[in-house]
PDB file of C-alpha atoms in Angstrom:
ATOM      1  CA  MET A  26      -0.278   0.370  -0.217  1.00 68.00           C
ATOM      2  CA  ILE A  27       1.785   3.519  -0.975  1.00 78.00           C
ATOM      3  CA  THR A  28       1.257   5.772   1.477  1.00 85.00           C
ATOM      4  CA  PHE A  29       1.386   9.596   1.986  1.00 81.00           C
ATOM      5  CA  HIS A  30       5.042   9.179   4.394  1.00 81.00           C
ATOM      6  CA  SER A  31       6.811   6.821   1.219  1.00 84.00           C
ATOM      7  CA  ILE A  32       5.398   9.117  -1.310  1.00 87.00           C
ATOM      8  CA  TYR A  33       6.685  12.112   0.466  1.00 85.00           C
ATOM      9  CA  THR A  34      10.060  10.018   0.969  1.00 84.00           C
ATOM     10  CA  TYR A  35      11.064   8.853  -2.356  1.00 83.00           C
ATOM     11  CA  LEU A  36      10.241  12.309  -3.820  1.00 85.00           C
ATOM     12  CA  TYR A  37      12.460  14.066  -0.575  1.00 83.00           C
ATOM     13  CA  TRP A  38      15.069  11.413  -2.185  1.00 82.00           C
ATOM     14  CA  PHE A  39      14.980  12.733  -5.833  1.00 85.00           C
ATOM     15  CA  PHE A  40      14.068  16.240  -5.916  1.00 89.00           C
ATOM     16  CA  ARG A  41      17.416  16.535  -2.795  1.00 87.00           C
ATOM     17  CA  PRO A  42      19.575  16.800  -4.712  1.00 87.00           C
ATOM     18  CA  CYS A  43      18.360  18.676  -7.580  1.00 89.00           C
ATOM     19  CA  ILE A  44      17.917  21.686  -5.230  1.00 89.00           C
ATOM     20  CA  LYS A  45      21.061  21.239  -3.576  1.00 89.00           C
ATOM     21  CA  TRP A  46      23.081  22.088  -6.728  1.00 90.00           C
ATOM     22  CA  PHE A  47      20.727  24.416  -7.735  1.00 93.00           C
ATOM     23  CA  LEU A  48      21.470  26.535  -4.716  1.00 88.00           C
ATOM     24  CA  ARG A  49      25.340  25.466  -5.385  1.00 90.00           C
ATOM     25  CA  LYS A  50      25.357  27.400  -8.549  1.00 92.00           C
ATOM     26  CA  THR A  51      23.244  30.049  -8.337  1.00 94.00           C
ATOM     27  CA  THR A  52      24.460  31.296  -4.018  1.00 91.00           C
ATOM     28  CA  LYS A  53      28.240  29.730  -4.239  1.00 92.00           C
ATOM     29  CA  LEU A  54      27.568  28.201  -0.917  1.00 93.00           C
ATOM     30  CA  CYS A  55      27.482  24.912  -0.710  1.00 93.00           C
ATOM     31  CA  GLU A  56      24.347  22.942   2.179  1.00 94.00           C
ATOM     32  CA  LEU A  57      26.930  23.188   4.579  1.00 94.00           C
ATOM     33  CA  GLN A  58      28.311  26.394   4.019  1.00 95.00           C
ATOM     34  CA  ARG A  59      24.485  28.512   3.845  1.00 95.00           C
ATOM     35  CA  ILE A  60      23.649  26.591   7.463  1.00 95.00           C
ATOM     36  CA  CYS A  61      26.518  27.692   9.608  1.00 94.00           C
ATOM     37  CA  TYR A  62      26.018  31.144   7.744  1.00 94.00           C
ATOM     38  CA  GLY A  63      22.730  31.174   8.053  1.00 93.00           C
ATOM     39  CA  GLU A  64      21.086  29.755  11.575  1.00 93.00           C
ATOM     40  CA  PRO A  65      21.793  30.898  14.504  1.00 93.00           C
ATOM     41  CA  VAL A  66      24.486  29.583  16.852  1.00 93.00           C
ATOM     42  CA  GLY A  67      23.059  26.749  19.105  1.00 93.00           C
ATOM     43  CA  TYR A  68      21.322  23.715  19.030  1.00 94.00           C
ATOM     44  CA  PRO A  69      18.793  24.697  14.861  1.00 95.00           C
ATOM     45  CA  ARG A  70      22.871  25.465  13.447  1.00 95.00           C
ATOM     46  CA  SER A  71      24.247  21.743  14.763  1.00 95.00           C
ATOM     47  CA  HIS A  72      21.758  19.957  13.900  1.00 96.00           C
ATOM     48  CA  GLY A  73      21.407  21.709  10.682  1.00 95.00           C
ATOM     49  CA  VAL A  74      24.983  20.229   9.807  1.00 95.00           C
ATOM     50  CA  GLU A  75      24.043  17.034  11.752  1.00 95.00           C
ATOM     51  CA  VAL A  76      20.950  15.882   9.281  1.00 94.00           C
ATOM     52  CA  SER A  77      22.567  16.797   6.315  1.00 94.00           C
ATOM     53  CA  LEU A  78      26.353  15.467   6.918  1.00 94.00           C
ATOM     54  CA  ASN A  79      23.802  12.325   7.531  1.00 94.00           C
ATOM     55  CA  LEU A  80      21.908  12.942   4.818  1.00 92.00           C
ATOM     56  CA  SER A  81      25.038  13.626   2.202  1.00 92.00           C
ATOM     57  CA  ARG A  82      25.557  10.581  -0.685  1.00 91.00           C
ATOM     58  CA  ASN A  83      29.511  11.968   0.225  1.00 93.00           C
ATOM     59  CA  GLU A  84      31.370   9.257   0.326  1.00 96.00           C
ATOM     60  CA  TYR A  85      34.517  11.177   2.232  1.00 95.00           C
ATOM     61  CA  ILE A  86      31.975  12.647   4.531  1.00 95.00           C
ATOM     62  CA  LYS A  87      30.005   8.662   4.715  1.00 96.00           C
ATOM     63  CA  ASP A  88      33.846   8.127   6.028  1.00 96.00           C
ATOM     64  CA  LEU A  89      34.023  10.391   8.206  1.00 94.00           C
ATOM     65  CA  ILE A  90      30.560  10.292  10.245  1.00 95.00           C
ATOM     66  CA  ALA A  91      31.670   6.826  10.476  1.00 95.00           C
ATOM     67  CA  TYR A  92      34.838   7.663  12.226  1.00 92.00           C
ATOM     68  CA  LEU A  93      33.212  10.270  14.495  1.00 92.00           C
ATOM     69  CA  ASN A  94      30.898   7.884  15.263  1.00 92.00           C
ATOM     70  CA  LYS A  95      33.089   5.331  16.288  1.00 91.00           C
ATOM     71  CA  LEU A  96      35.494   7.455  18.091  1.00 89.00           C
ATOM     72  CA  SER A  97      31.891   8.764  19.823  1.00 87.00           C
ATOM     73  CA  ASP A  98      31.317   5.337  20.932  1.00 88.00           C
ATOM     74  CA  GLU A  99      34.540   4.387  22.213  1.00 85.00           C
ATOM     75  CA  LYS A 100      34.643   7.286  24.180  1.00 82.00           C
ATOM     76  CA  LYS A 101      38.031   8.442  22.695  1.00 80.00           C
ATOM     77  CA  LEU A 102      37.166  11.272  21.563  1.00 78.00           C
ATOM     78  CA  SER A 103      38.460  13.409  24.454  1.00 80.00           C
ATOM     79  CA  GLY A 104      42.322  15.166  24.969  1.00 80.00           C
ATOM     80  CA  PRO A 105      44.919  15.063  21.486  1.00 82.00           C
ATOM     81  CA  MET A 106      42.557  12.598  20.061  1.00 84.00           C
ATOM     82  CA  TYR A 107      40.256  14.989  19.668  1.00 85.00           C
ATOM     83  CA  LYS A 108      41.176  17.928  18.410  1.00 87.00           C
ATOM     84  CA  ALA A 109      42.882  15.465  16.058  1.00 89.00           C
ATOM     85  CA  ALA A 110      39.600  14.603  15.214  1.00 89.00           C
ATOM     86  CA  LEU A 111      38.405  18.016  14.827  1.00 90.00           C
ATOM     87  CA  GLU A 112      40.785  19.078  12.350  1.00 92.00           C
ATOM     88  CA  LYS A 113      40.033  15.787  10.077  1.00 93.00           C
ATOM     89  CA  SER A 114      36.717  16.410   9.980  1.00 94.00           C
ATOM     90  CA  VAL A 115      36.498  20.912   9.160  1.00 94.00           C
ATOM     91  CA  HIS A 116      39.715  19.505   6.609  1.00 95.00           C
ATOM     92  CA  VAL A 117      37.514  16.630   4.163  1.00 95.00           C
ATOM     93  CA  VAL A 118      34.553  18.756   4.472  1.00 95.00           C
ATOM     94  CA  VAL A 119      37.132  21.411   2.519  1.00 96.00           C
ATOM     95  CA  LEU A 120      37.926  19.028   0.314  1.00 95.00           C
ATOM     96  CA  ALA A 121      34.484  17.145  -0.656  1.00 95.00           C
ATOM     97  CA  LYS A 122      33.234  20.448  -0.792  1.00 94.00           C
ATOM     98  CA  LYS A 123      35.822  22.705  -2.141  1.00 93.00           C
ATOM     99  CA  ILE A 124      35.294  25.052   0.266  1.00 94.00           C
ATOM    100  CA  ASN A 125      38.962  28.083  -0.361  1.00 93.00           C
ATOM    101  CA  PRO A 126      39.559  28.303   3.230  1.00 92.00           C
ATOM    102  CA  SER A 127      41.080  31.433   2.899  1.00 93.00           C
ATOM    103  CA  ILE A 128      37.852  33.070   1.872  1.00 93.00           C
ATOM    104  CA  HIS A 129      35.669  31.615   4.417  1.00 93.00           C
ATOM    105  CA  ARG A 130      37.717  31.112   7.967  1.00 93.00           C
ATOM    106  CA  GLN A 131      34.664  32.013   9.042  1.00 94.00           C
ATOM    107  CA  PHE A 132      32.546  28.331   8.029  1.00 94.00           C
ATOM    108  CA  LEU A 133      35.855  26.736   9.158  1.00 94.00           C
ATOM    109  CA  LYS A 134      35.268  27.706  13.316  1.00 94.00           C
ATOM    110  CA  SER A 135      31.364  27.495  12.957  1.00 95.00           C
ATOM    111  CA  PHE A 136      31.808  23.745  11.673  1.00 94.00           C
ATOM    112  CA  GLY A 137      34.353  23.239  14.114  1.00 92.00           C
ATOM    113  CA  ARG A 138      31.880  24.813  16.570  1.00 93.00           C
ATOM    114  CA  CYS A 139      29.008  22.357  15.349  1.00 94.00           C
ATOM    115  CA  VAL A 140      30.803  19.260  15.272  1.00 92.00           C
ATOM    116  CA  GLU A 141      31.893  19.661  18.729  1.00 90.00           C
ATOM    117  CA  HIS A 142      28.743  19.985  19.517  1.00 90.00           C
ATOM    118  CA  VAL A 143      26.932  17.058  17.114  1.00 91.00           C
ATOM    119  CA  TRP A 144      29.757  14.365  18.583  1.00 87.00           C
ATOM    120  CA  GLY A 145      31.928  16.399  21.270  1.00 79.00           C
TER     121      GLY A 145
END
């Protein structure tokens, strides 16, 4: 039986990449940048980043999420490992999303803070 929820899920899954592509081309910002620049500090921004990362189809980002979840589950996110994981997270996203770090310094700080909130 086809339900509204299954139709909505399919349409969301199908059209989300198209909408993201259109917004990327028109704003010159990826979804994570739009979240970090547009959402208020705190839960709304961190939740938006978490949802965006979890819905990503990029293999590097999927691997990053698995790595952070593993470290978090094993309670290894502390001390020097915490700082290294945070730096790796920012580095992977910058490379995967082709973000220029010299232009978008504020994104690096905002995104790093969101990763701290979600996995810290």
